[in-house]
Every structure is written in C-alpha cells, then in structure tokens.
XYZ file of C-alpha atoms in Angstrom:
652
model
C -28.131 -1.666 -1.632
C -25.331 -0.259 -3.722
C -25.964 3.211 -5.135
C -24.110 4.703 -8.092
C -22.941 8.184 -7.196
C -20.391 10.732 -8.278
C -17.968 9.568 -5.596
C -19.042 5.987 -4.903
C -19.162 3.595 -7.848
C -20.533 0.043 -7.601
C -18.337 -1.997 -9.892
C -19.905 -4.501 -12.288
C -17.351 -6.647 -14.073
C -17.529 -9.510 -16.494
C -16.838 -13.039 -15.341
C -13.676 -13.652 -17.102
C -3.615 -5.046 14.022
C -1.866 -3.771 14.757
C -3.645 -4.407 18.034
C -5.441 -1.417 19.491
C -7.393 -3.236 22.176
C -6.303 -3.653 25.734
C -5.519 -1.419 28.650
C -2.556 0.902 28.400
C -2.356 1.273 32.160
C -2.145 -2.476 32.587
C 0.650 -2.630 30.009
C 2.611 0.100 31.787
C 2.180 -1.711 35.089
C 3.349 -4.925 33.481
C 6.405 -3.132 32.150
C 7.367 -2.117 35.676
C 7.163 -5.709 36.856
C 8.804 -7.286 33.818
C 12.414 -8.301 33.413
C 15.491 -6.649 32.066
C 13.946 -5.544 28.797
C 11.293 -3.416 30.459
C 13.789 -2.184 33.037
C 16.035 -1.074 30.195
C 13.083 0.710 28.576
C 12.216 2.627 31.762
C 15.780 3.784 32.177
C 15.691 4.998 28.601
C 12.455 6.895 29.195
C 13.926 8.583 32.277
C 17.053 9.593 30.383
C 14.834 10.966 27.628
C 12.962 13.175 30.111
C 16.220 14.310 31.592
C 17.587 15.238 28.213
C 14.491 17.300 27.462
C 14.665 19.214 30.747
C 18.200 20.247 31.794
C 16.978 21.181 35.259
C 16.090 17.598 36.118
C 18.717 15.768 38.173
C 20.878 13.430 36.200
C 20.351 15.271 32.920
C 22.975 14.284 30.388
C 23.463 15.303 26.795
C 22.345 12.812 24.148
C 25.145 10.577 22.931
C 26.396 11.484 19.464
C 25.575 9.247 16.492
C 28.273 6.821 15.395
C 30.599 7.332 12.496
C 29.313 6.804 8.973
C 28.891 3.060 8.753
C 25.896 1.109 7.626
C 25.726 -1.363 10.528
C 27.331 -1.133 13.952
C 26.849 -3.972 16.444
C 27.455 -4.068 20.172
C 28.426 -7.726 20.310
C 32.085 -6.991 19.648
C 34.009 -6.319 22.836
C 36.344 -3.833 21.168
C 33.524 -1.354 20.514
C 33.772 1.732 22.736
C 30.982 2.170 25.306
C 30.219 5.744 24.163
C 28.321 4.418 21.117
C 25.256 4.050 23.356
C 24.475 0.532 22.140
C 23.134 -2.215 24.357
C 24.196 -5.848 23.867
C 22.772 -7.276 20.673
C 21.709 -3.932 19.186
C 22.479 -2.717 15.672
C 22.541 0.761 14.163
C 20.321 0.958 11.086
C 20.987 3.971 8.868
C 18.296 5.260 6.531
C 18.207 8.754 5.122
C 19.686 11.046 7.779
C 18.510 8.897 10.669
C 20.508 6.346 12.668
C 18.230 3.952 14.507
C 19.168 1.665 17.382
C 17.503 -1.625 16.600
C 17.453 -4.797 18.726
C 18.509 -8.071 17.175
C 15.346 -9.805 18.381
C 11.992 -9.210 16.691
C 10.691 -7.114 19.606
C 10.002 -4.020 17.458
C 8.772 -4.117 13.878
C 11.006 -2.833 11.074
C 10.919 -3.554 7.341
C 13.808 -2.159 5.247
C 11.898 -2.786 2.005
C 9.552 0.100 2.836
C 12.289 2.704 2.505
C 10.497 3.888 -0.636
C 7.362 4.409 1.448
C 9.203 6.535 3.993
C 11.096 8.529 1.352
C 7.892 9.308 -0.517
C 6.180 10.345 2.719
C 8.977 12.783 3.558
C 8.738 14.289 0.068
C 4.945 14.665 0.238
C 4.918 16.168 3.749
C 7.682 18.597 2.752
C 5.631 19.871 -0.179
C 2.505 19.991 1.979
C 4.386 22.016 4.602
C 5.673 24.333 1.868
C 2.104 25.100 0.761
C 0.666 25.441 4.252
C 3.434 27.574 5.752
C 3.482 29.884 2.741
C -0.028 30.929 3.770
C 1.345 31.708 7.255
C 4.210 33.819 5.916
C 6.934 31.201 6.285
C 9.332 29.756 3.729
C 10.795 26.280 4.158
C 14.418 25.581 3.302
C 15.428 22.072 2.291
C 19.158 21.184 2.347
C 20.507 20.601 -1.135
C 17.571 22.276 -2.813
C 18.370 25.257 -5.042
C 15.931 27.024 -7.326
C 12.711 25.189 -8.018
C 12.746 23.709 -11.518
C 9.431 22.644 -12.987
C 9.833 19.110 -14.360
C 7.428 18.472 -17.217
C 7.069 15.258 -19.181
C 5.901 17.197 -22.220
C 8.479 17.641 -24.950
C 7.875 21.358 -25.229
C 6.708 23.893 -22.683
C 5.774 27.519 -23.212
C 7.998 29.846 -21.181
C 5.120 32.215 -20.559
C 3.082 29.391 -19.036
C 6.027 28.461 -16.811
C 6.341 32.034 -15.545
C 2.613 32.213 -14.888
C 2.733 28.950 -12.943
C 5.684 30.186 -10.907
C 3.789 33.332 -9.957
C 0.794 31.272 -8.869
C 2.872 28.930 -6.753
C 5.356 31.354 -5.376
C 4.288 34.951 -5.527
C 6.337 37.116 -3.176
C 8.661 34.985 -1.092
C 8.096 35.201 2.691
C 10.796 36.901 4.730
C 10.762 34.374 7.607
C 12.402 31.027 6.866
C 12.497 27.666 8.628
C 14.735 24.681 8.027
C 15.026 21.041 9.062
C 15.763 20.239 12.693
C 14.394 23.572 13.936
C 11.255 23.903 16.022
C 8.851 26.186 14.180
C 6.297 27.773 16.497
C 3.800 28.233 13.658
C 4.697 24.925 12.048
C 2.862 21.647 11.598
C 1.955 19.186 14.343
C 2.615 15.604 13.251
C 1.390 12.334 14.753
C 2.795 8.925 13.901
C 0.188 6.796 15.613
C 1.953 3.438 15.132
C 5.616 4.332 15.371
C 7.320 0.980 16.196
C 11.051 1.852 16.257
C 10.375 5.556 15.592
C 12.399 5.565 12.369
C 9.757 7.473 10.429
C 9.353 10.120 13.146
C 13.106 10.612 13.475
C 13.361 11.058 9.712
C 10.576 13.644 9.842
C 12.528 15.595 12.459
C 15.775 15.423 10.464
C 14.482 15.812 6.900
C 11.164 17.712 6.915
C 11.268 21.468 7.659
C 8.559 23.580 9.264
C 7.488 21.249 12.080
C 6.315 22.366 15.487
C 6.171 18.933 17.136
C 6.184 15.224 16.314
C 4.331 12.713 18.480
C 5.595 9.155 18.074
C 3.109 6.766 19.649
C 3.179 3.014 20.102
C 1.207 0.663 22.334
C 4.278 -1.464 23.099
C 6.415 -0.402 26.036
C 9.506 -1.861 24.369
C 8.817 0.211 21.264
C 8.192 3.386 23.275
C 11.470 2.928 25.155
C 13.309 2.367 21.875
C 11.752 5.503 20.348
C 12.944 7.532 23.328
C 16.517 6.255 22.942
C 16.451 6.888 19.187
C 15.273 10.459 19.747
C 18.260 11.070 22.024
C 20.623 9.240 19.714
C 19.679 11.498 16.785
C 19.442 14.652 18.941
C 15.824 15.427 18.029
C 14.318 15.302 21.521
C 13.308 18.961 21.209
C 10.921 18.020 18.389
C 9.956 14.404 19.057
C 7.608 13.469 21.888
C 7.174 9.826 22.904
C 3.764 8.369 23.716
C 2.852 4.856 24.866
C -0.907 4.706 24.434
C -3.659 3.129 22.413
C -3.576 4.857 19.025
C -7.341 5.206 18.657
C -7.825 6.597 22.164
C -5.023 9.094 21.634
C -6.648 10.406 18.448
C -10.123 10.449 19.985
C -8.837 12.647 22.797
C -7.412 15.126 20.261
C -10.683 15.710 18.400
C -10.996 19.283 19.645
C -10.414 21.923 16.979
C -7.496 23.383 18.920
C -5.876 20.004 19.592
C -6.032 18.404 16.154
C -2.934 17.342 14.263
C -1.928 18.792 10.906
C -0.453 15.480 9.702
C -1.387 11.957 10.840
C 0.576 8.955 9.577
C -0.932 5.481 9.880
C 1.278 2.569 8.861
C -0.144 -0.453 10.719
C 0.724 -4.095 10.475
C -2.149 -5.191 8.222
C -5.383 -3.235 7.965
C -5.799 0.402 9.075
C -9.592 -0.041 9.385
C -9.685 0.108 13.238
C -8.015 3.541 13.220
C -9.800 5.336 10.364
C -12.744 6.637 12.391
C -10.487 8.271 14.973
C -8.092 9.597 12.319
C -10.714 11.511 10.302
C -11.776 13.270 13.520
C -8.312 14.084 14.892
C -7.016 15.706 11.685
C -7.180 19.504 11.379
C -9.081 21.389 8.704
C -7.266 20.743 5.455
C -4.835 18.417 7.242
C -2.967 15.534 5.646
C -3.737 11.857 6.277
C -1.052 9.361 5.209
C -2.374 5.784 5.299
C -0.785 2.452 4.360
C -2.634 -0.829 3.769
C -0.667 -4.069 3.663
C -3.634 -6.467 3.760
C -3.595 -6.772 -0.024
C -4.919 -10.344 0.014
C -8.190 -8.974 1.384
C -8.334 -5.863 -0.789
C -7.311 -7.683 -3.980
C -10.263 -10.051 -3.988
C -9.129 -13.173 -2.134
C -11.673 -12.533 0.621
C -14.466 -10.254 -0.542
C -16.586 -10.731 2.583
C -13.689 -9.713 4.829
C -13.081 -6.644 2.670
C -16.733 -5.694 3.021
C -16.641 -6.066 6.810
C -13.541 -3.866 7.107
C -13.958 -1.280 4.363
C -17.623 -1.469 3.338
C -16.818 -2.633 -0.213
C -16.685 -5.977 -1.986
C -13.365 -6.584 -3.727
C -13.048 -8.515 -6.986
C -10.187 -10.817 -7.899
C -9.209 -9.363 -11.258
C -6.204 -7.871 -13.026
C -7.222 -4.349 -11.960
C -7.313 -5.369 -8.275
C -4.493 -3.037 -7.214
C -6.156 0.129 -8.461
C -9.470 -1.126 -7.132
C -7.818 -1.487 -3.711
C -6.856 2.193 -3.851
C -10.421 3.166 -4.676
C -11.784 0.937 -1.901
C -9.699 2.588 0.826
C -10.546 6.064 -0.508
C -14.252 5.187 -0.463
C -13.932 3.915 3.102
C -12.203 7.115 4.194
C -14.791 9.307 2.501
C -17.634 7.315 4.041
C -16.251 7.603 7.568
C -15.457 11.289 7.165
C -18.991 11.980 5.897
C -20.384 10.837 9.258
C -18.801 13.962 10.778
C -19.715 16.275 7.868
C -16.217 16.021 6.452
C -14.902 14.984 3.037
C -11.559 13.991 1.543
C -9.428 15.274 -1.326
C -6.821 12.765 -2.566
C -3.388 14.214 -3.264
C -1.547 11.026 -4.202
C -2.527 7.334 -4.255
C 0.011 4.681 -5.207
C 0.122 0.897 -5.322
C 3.690 -0.342 -5.003
C 5.346 -3.584 -3.961
C 3.045 -5.410 -1.511
C 1.062 -2.427 -0.153
C -0.910 0.661 -1.114
C -0.326 4.174 0.177
C -2.748 7.127 0.027
C -2.246 10.798 0.911
C -5.521 12.701 1.376
C -6.571 16.051 2.778
C -9.650 16.287 5.002
C -12.050 19.241 4.919
C -15.361 20.099 6.578
C -18.382 21.042 4.494
C -21.951 19.859 4.790
C -22.893 20.907 1.258
C -20.012 18.979 -0.300
C -20.870 15.907 1.750
C -24.480 15.994 0.548
C -23.284 16.314 -3.037
C -21.476 13.019 -2.648
C -24.708 11.396 -3.820
C -25.769 12.119 -7.386
C -29.467 11.866 -6.538
C -30.238 14.092 -3.592
C -33.769 13.011 -2.694
C -33.997 9.526 -4.193
C -31.819 6.508 -4.728
C -29.903 6.128 -7.959
C -31.089 3.588 -10.508
C -29.074 0.588 -11.571
C -27.395 -1.537 -12.487
C -27.607 -0.429 -16.149
C -26.597 -3.883 -17.438
C -28.147 -7.288 -17.702
C -27.184 -10.425 -15.800
C -24.760 -11.521 -18.539
C -22.008 -9.735 -20.446
C -23.083 -8.777 -23.964
C -19.590 -9.520 -25.311
C -18.497 -12.823 -23.743
C -21.839 -14.160 -22.497
C -20.574 -14.794 -18.971
C -22.192 -13.636 -15.745
C -21.367 -10.233 -14.326
C -19.617 -9.878 -10.974
C -20.765 -7.152 -8.609
C -18.152 -5.287 -6.588
C -17.774 -2.013 -4.802
C -18.824 0.622 -4.087
C -15.523 2.316 -4.890
C -14.144 5.839 -5.213
C -14.918 7.021 -8.762
C -13.200 10.426 -8.767
C -9.494 11.100 -9.558
C -6.899 9.340 -7.420
C -4.373 12.186 -7.532
C -4.029 15.956 -7.515
C -1.885 16.292 -10.625
C -0.655 19.806 -9.781
C 0.492 18.704 -6.319
C 2.161 15.554 -7.692
C 3.973 17.721 -10.257
C 5.394 19.896 -7.491
C 6.581 16.868 -5.510
C 8.168 15.482 -8.669
C 9.943 18.771 -9.332
C 11.348 18.872 -5.800
C 12.634 15.275 -5.933
C 14.110 15.664 -9.422
C 15.845 18.913 -8.477
C 17.445 17.353 -5.381
C 18.152 13.687 -6.270
C 20.680 13.161 -3.473
C 18.077 13.777 -0.780
C 16.553 10.273 -0.862
C 18.005 6.861 -1.503
C 15.059 5.948 -3.730
C 14.871 9.217 -5.682
C 15.075 7.478 -9.070
C 12.151 5.238 -8.290
C 10.105 8.128 -6.849
C 10.713 10.073 -10.037
C 9.642 7.121 -12.175
C 6.457 6.370 -10.210
C 5.364 10.009 -9.965
C 6.072 10.505 -13.673
C 3.678 7.669 -14.479
C 1.124 9.108 -12.059
C 1.117 12.443 -13.894
C 0.530 10.618 -17.191
C -2.475 8.590 -16.023
C -5.984 9.415 -17.231
C -7.873 10.925 -14.312
C -11.377 10.086 -15.527
C -10.823 6.430 -16.501
C -11.272 4.161 -13.459
C -9.457 0.807 -13.462
C -7.631 -0.652 -16.439
C -7.234 -3.554 -18.864
C -4.143 -5.698 -19.331
C -3.099 -6.708 -22.842
C -2.084 -10.231 -21.858
C -5.443 -10.870 -20.196
C -7.336 -9.694 -23.298
C -5.238 -11.991 -25.467
C -5.675 -14.900 -23.077
C -9.445 -14.521 -23.231
C -9.564 -15.179 -26.990
C -6.536 -17.558 -26.956
C -4.372 -15.558 -29.371
C -0.845 -14.223 -29.164
C -0.351 -10.885 -27.432
C 0.124 -7.659 -29.409
C 2.891 -5.304 -28.460
C 1.973 -2.635 -25.951
C 2.699 0.208 -28.376
C 0.645 -1.478 -31.104
C -2.401 -1.755 -28.881
C -2.013 1.829 -27.646
C -1.645 3.029 -31.240
C -4.836 1.196 -32.255
C -6.763 3.026 -29.540
C -5.266 6.365 -30.583
C -6.115 5.725 -34.238
C -9.699 5.008 -33.158
C -9.903 8.466 -31.566
C -9.681 7.485 -27.890
C -7.338 8.538 -25.108
C -5.008 6.012 -23.533
C -2.366 5.899 -20.807
C -0.370 3.464 -18.710
C -0.838 2.796 -15.001
C 1.732 2.830 -12.217
C -0.073 -0.102 -10.570
C 0.603 -2.653 -13.324
C 3.375 -2.940 -15.890
C 1.258 -3.870 -18.932
C -1.921 -2.006 -17.975
C -4.004 0.065 -20.385
C -6.193 2.901 -19.073
C -8.521 4.296 -21.716
C -11.866 6.023 -22.193
C -12.800 3.588 -24.978
C -15.914 1.441 -24.296
C -15.560 -2.355 -24.051
C -17.047 -2.765 -27.535
C -14.087 -0.892 -29.046
C -11.598 -2.925 -26.996
C -13.005 -6.218 -28.288
C -13.253 -4.903 -31.864
C -9.536 -4.168 -31.747
C -8.851 -7.672 -30.440
C -11.028 -9.179 -33.195
C -9.036 -7.286 -35.796
C -5.808 -8.517 -34.207
C -7.096 -12.098 -34.273
C -7.857 -11.839 -37.997
C -4.201 -10.947 -38.586
C -3.081 -13.636 -36.139
C -5.770 -16.325 -36.419
C -6.471 -18.973 -33.826
C -7.819 -22.493 -34.391
C -11.498 -21.817 -33.902
C -12.436 -25.462 -34.354
C -10.807 -26.144 -30.975
C -12.872 -23.493 -29.188
C -15.837 -24.607 -27.133
C -19.146 -23.055 -28.116
C -19.721 -22.005 -24.517
C -16.311 -20.353 -24.108
C -15.891 -16.552 -23.984
C -13.465 -16.744 -26.924
C -16.057 -18.399 -29.187
C -18.705 -15.824 -28.223
C -16.392 -12.832 -28.797
C -14.904 -14.039 -32.074
C -18.329 -14.972 -33.482
C -19.125 -11.265 -33.832
C -17.627 -9.312 -36.703
C -15.744 -6.114 -35.750
C -17.569 -2.844 -36.410
C -14.301 -0.927 -36.934
C -11.046 -1.646 -38.684
C -8.203 -1.246 -36.236
C -4.881 0.194 -37.352
C -1.870 -1.193 -35.518
C 0.704 1.161 -37.038
C 2.796 2.488 -34.161
C 2.314 6.203 -33.526
C 4.912 8.518 -32.037
C 2.616 9.646 -29.228
C 1.855 6.034 -28.252
C 5.098 5.834 -26.289
C 4.831 7.953 -23.113
C 7.670 10.149 -21.948
C 8.335 8.113 -18.808
C 8.922 5.087 -21.009
C 11.054 6.983 -23.499
C 13.283 8.302 -20.742
C 13.739 4.781 -19.321
C 12.748 5.870 -15.827
C 12.730 3.359 -12.992
C 9.077 2.379 -12.817
C 8.863 -1.294 -11.800
C 11.854 -2.616 -9.897
C 12.879 -6.201 -9.249
C 12.517 -7.817 -5.857
C 15.367 -6.376 -3.782
C 16.090 -9.358 -1.504
C 15.151 -12.877 -0.485
C 11.937 -13.365 1.508
C 10.951 -9.962 0.177
C 7.587 -8.678 1.314
C 5.736 -8.172 4.585
C 7.782 -9.158 7.605
C 6.669 -11.134 10.629
C 4.688 -9.308 13.283
C 6.781 -8.079 16.207
C 6.374 -10.110 19.396
C 7.116 -9.242 23.015
C 9.807 -11.868 23.464
C 11.387 -11.198 20.080
C 12.495 -13.737 17.529
C 10.654 -15.646 14.825
C 9.399 -19.157 15.428
C 10.826 -21.992 13.420
C 7.328 -22.934 12.257
C 6.962 -19.545 10.578
C 10.242 -19.974 8.747
C 9.097 -23.416 7.632
C 5.831 -22.020 6.326
C 7.728 -19.327 4.441
C 9.907 -21.879 2.695
C 7.184 -24.432 2.201
C 6.002 -23.240 -1.203
C 9.201 -21.563 -2.380
C 10.078 -22.856 -5.850
C 7.357 -25.464 -5.543
C 7.296 -25.963 -9.309
C 11.040 -26.601 -9.510
C 12.775 -29.898 -8.768
C 9.515 -31.765 -8.572
C 9.815 -35.169 -6.951
C 8.297 -38.330 -8.363
C 8.530 -40.297 -5.135
C 5.075 -40.373 -3.539
C 6.598 -40.833 -0.097
C 8.160 -37.377 -0.329
C 4.900 -35.634 -1.096
C 2.732 -33.743 1.351
C 3.534 -35.089 4.798
C 1.979 -32.520 7.125
C -1.590 -33.163 8.301
C -4.533 -31.282 6.868
C -5.674 -28.279 8.929
C -9.210 -29.655 8.739
C -8.110 -33.083 9.943
C -10.703 -34.804 12.051
C -10.376 -38.259 13.539
C -13.488 -40.129 12.539
C -13.111 -43.900 12.666
C -14.870 -46.003 10.095
C -14.960 -49.796 10.229
C -15.188 -51.418 6.813
C -16.032 -55.088 6.416
C -14.982 -56.851 3.240
C -15.649 -60.389 2.195
C -12.560 -62.087 0.823
C -12.518 -64.700 -1.950
C -11.982 -67.491 0.526
C -15.173 -66.485 2.297
C -13.538 -64.849 5.344
C -14.269 -61.274 6.497
C -11.548 -58.613 6.787
C -12.037 -55.440 8.867
C -10.237 -52.196 8.015
C -10.197 -49.121 10.242
C -9.718 -45.840 8.336
C -9.465 -42.225 9.460
C -11.301 -39.452 7.627
C -10.700 -35.711 7.469
C -13.433 -33.097 7.265
C -13.234 -33.149 3.471
C -15.102 -36.454 3.663
C -12.278 -38.442 2.077
C -10.157 -41.108 3.758
C -7.003 -39.575 5.168
C -4.745 -42.149 3.578
C -4.869 -44.280 0.477
C -3.756 -47.437 2.229
C -5.548 -50.742 2.218
C -7.151 -52.614 5.031
C -5.801 -51.967 8.467
C -3.796 -48.875 7.363
C -4.037 -45.815 9.645
C -2.637 -42.490 8.448
C -3.128 -38.859 9.480
C -2.347 -37.093 6.221
C -4.934 -35.471 3.981
C -4.088 -35.507 0.277
C -6.524 -32.746 -0.652
C-alpha cells in the first residue's frame, strides 16, 4: 500500500553491479596463481607498501609524473624507462591527476564523466570547509582568493551580503590546511568502487582537509593499478588501497569511531546493493555521494525492476529524470530509517546519462517518525478518481517518491561562488556554473515538471515560445521556473486546470482542425471545455531567468561518438566484436533506408524457437504439396517463404 506522507509521495499521473558477490580471499588467491597481469599487480602492491614505509627493504621513491602532455604511451621504443609505464599503458590527465591506464578494458574508465568528478571535488571541498571550520581549521584552495558571493539576482543589498558573510565566516580559524597535506583532524573518505583510482587521486590532489582516502575495488587488477597511480602522483601518504568487497568493507566500519566522513559510490549500473551498508558506515552528518547510471530502469522502461531495486514504481513520462532523482532519495531515506537515521539532500542533479545525489545522513528517532504525516494511522488516498478530469484517460500510479526539496539552496550557492571565483580549477567550470545556476533558480516546493512541447502535442497545436508560456503563468499569479533536468521544462505551482486553460487560450489564437479530432482523444476532451481564465501571452521581463540571460552553459552537445555509458570492464580486457556490432546496429537507423527486402533484418530473433509444422495443401491438379515451416515464440512463421522454404529469421 502506498501512503502519502511529507517525505514519500505516491505519484498519480494522467495517461497521456558492479558485482559485490564472491569471495575476496578466493580472488586474491587466484591473483597469485594468474599470469603476468596479476604478477605485475602484486609487484606494484609491494612497491606501494615500500614507498609508504621507508624502513622496508627495497623502498624506492615514487617515480615523478611525466611532462605536461595529454597522452603518453609506452609502445614507442624511444620513450625513456623512467616514465614508469608498462607496455601498452597510457597516461590519462584529468584535473591535477595523471593516471596510468592500460590499453585493454581491464579497468573501467569513462572520460565523459569528468563533469561528475569535477562537481564532486567542488562539493566535497565546500563540505570540508564547513565541517573543519567547526573544528577550528581553515581550508586553503590553490587559486582561490577572497570569497565572492555570486547571486543571480540583479540587485543585492550590501548589508545582507555582510550579514551572510558573518554567518558563514565569523572569525577565521588560525590553523590552516591545504591540498596534498595530511590533516590529523580532517575528513576520512572512502571511494568504495574506485576502478582506476582516478577519483581518489584527484581528491588527494585537489581537495584540502583530508585525513585519509581509502580507494577500494574488488578487482585485483584495479587494486594494483590504484597502487601504482598513488605512487605515480605521490599521494601514497594520503591514499590507502583496498581490494575487498565494497559492502563488507562498509559493514565492518559501522562502529561510531570507524565511520567515514565521506563515502562515494559510483558503480557500473545500480547502486542498490550498496545503499544499506553505506547509510550505516557514514558518520553523523557525513556526506554520501551516489551515482546511478541505470536510467532505463529509473526512467520508466522497467517499472517492476525499479520497484525491486528501489522500492518505487517509475513512470515513463517527460518528467522521468527528476522522478529518478526523487526515487533514489526515497530509497536512501527508507533504508536509513531502518537504523533511525534520515537524510538531508544538499544537491541532486540529472545530467547526461546518469543522476548524481549528494546527501548528508543524521541520526534522530523523532525526525524519522515524522517522516509519516499520520503518526498512528495510514494516510488516505488517492484523492482522485480512476480517470483524469481533464483528458478523460486513466491515471497511472507511480512512486512513492521523495516530495521534499532536492537541494540545499544555501549550500549550492556557496559551491557556485567557489567555482565562479576560481574558474581555472576545473575543466568543466563553465558547465558547473550553468547547472548550479539553474539549480538555485528552481522552485523547491514544486515536484516534477511539464514540458511545453508535450502539452502542445496533446492538443495537436503548434508550440508557444517558452517565454510566452512562462509569462502567461506569471500573469495568472503563479510562480514558475525552469529545470536543470530538461531543456524546455516548466516547474510551477499552478494546478493542472490552469495549465490546460492556458493551452486552450493558446489554441483559440492558433486553432486546430477539430473536425479531424477523434471524440475519444485527449485533445477533443480538453478542447471541449471552455477556459475559465483569459491567458495573457505578453512577454514579461521577469519571465527570462538570469541563467538564460547570461547565456550560461546549461545543456551541452554530445562530446564524442559512442557517447554514453561505456562497456563493463572485464578481466581479460578488450571489447567483443559482438558488442561493437550491437552498438552500431541502430545508429542512424532512419537514414539511408534500404528498399531491398533482402537487406533487412537478417539476425535471428532472440525468442527464436524451432517448432516444425507440416502443412498440406491441395493443388489445382489434385496433388498434395507438403511445406515444412519454422515458427518463433511469437507464434508467427519465421519466414515468409512458400512451400518447402526454411528460414531462421523472425520479422517481428
């Protein structure tokens, strides 16, 4: 039963591993007995231990990073041996880190997620600034001068700015800490699924105020590579390598004295298997950074799978990306409530092909009980009928979802100020500034959003301009904002009746051919009702938000070919030819269409089943002809041939 609460909202809409299973000891034993790759990894681990402890025999200083070049390969014989590269390796430079990366697909790495890593460094830096200020420490970021408050408002009172500065700063602490230094009273960070260790190395080189960083990965090849990268970037004094099951590692650190201050989860696919351990291993008020890349599940393509993983039913609609954010926040809050803990979202973004949430975790039994609106009885609902009163179509039931704000606007404003004041710190600073600017403009109390093109498509009319539609809502006395999750989204506190009245008024000015509308269509039902208000589409000055006026980078184009999630790393490395074929199979499928039927779908149906069927036909001359045909599980003959034709292709 779905219950409507202050935190959990069942959504009613109109119709219109990363592997953690296995035995770590068995994997380590296998690595000892494996070939050259594992042998190389063990040598790297031993050199890492030697570099950490100078008293160990054979201790050698870490090799220096190479000169400033984007890619350095070890395949060329003229390269000097002091670069520390093994045959086939490449140096990948991102931020201040230089990562040794094998040419084979043995360890996962996706360069498209540089924005994800840059944003994480910015958020953790601001989180460390707030936490260490309470401990009497001040963090120093290279390139950062005086903090400048970046406001999207056109005017700002100087007295308010001074008051805000006093609240945030107060008296500056005397003790300072900077990047690359080990801070005894600093934060303890865990990257549970580290892969190549790029994120952990960047934390050590770019985030100040850290006591230790634990980079964990279940793969022995990945753990060996992390160890070499720690030496290569000279951060072995901060970065500790772990080769264990991520969930077991976090379960063992559940004690109050052993918990981590920051836990980063960036799995391949769903983070659901690690959430229960993460909410227990995080310290009081600690920061959880979680990425979800299984957007097909969370965006409504498989609602039953979403329910099994996150406890919510997803809906395939235009607002699916924000709904995905609210689904993962609900799942986190539900799992934390089991242990009398609750979450406080700091920042939740939907970008590219994934979503990323930053939440703080606190303990409080009273707050957890207040998660339900009705304390002693179940909430009533749903407050609607089986059909939509506007379009006449059936409602779809989704959720429950997180119904409270997605962001802490004050915290996001501080992160935005830090990034804007030091634009050379990150390679994606312009995009971070654009996304965070839109986040600060969003309405906090208006879950989900409409899209103007979808509203117009419903009633089959041309689409009004974005500023015209926003101005109509403002003229009607309602609040409106854009959304960072969709380019043409409209977030507003206006009820659906006002939205459709505005569209009816727009249709009167831009009429459609109603005689072609079916009487059972949503368009006929909506347009049959006269509007109760007269919308004004005169563009207002405040209809255009500041982020749009300033032409900030908000929605970028695809950066490269085959852009998106990469193939899962495999022990032997490399990507199979079948996977490359599947990638290219539907690329540009609507272009250069062929008319030759022989060039159409040639591969067999996945549900192909050999079921022979003998068909007897009586010919005109009185003789009998027998045809043998093969059927697939769809129940249709596999080929369209005549008698005696045997094919194995399904045309469905």
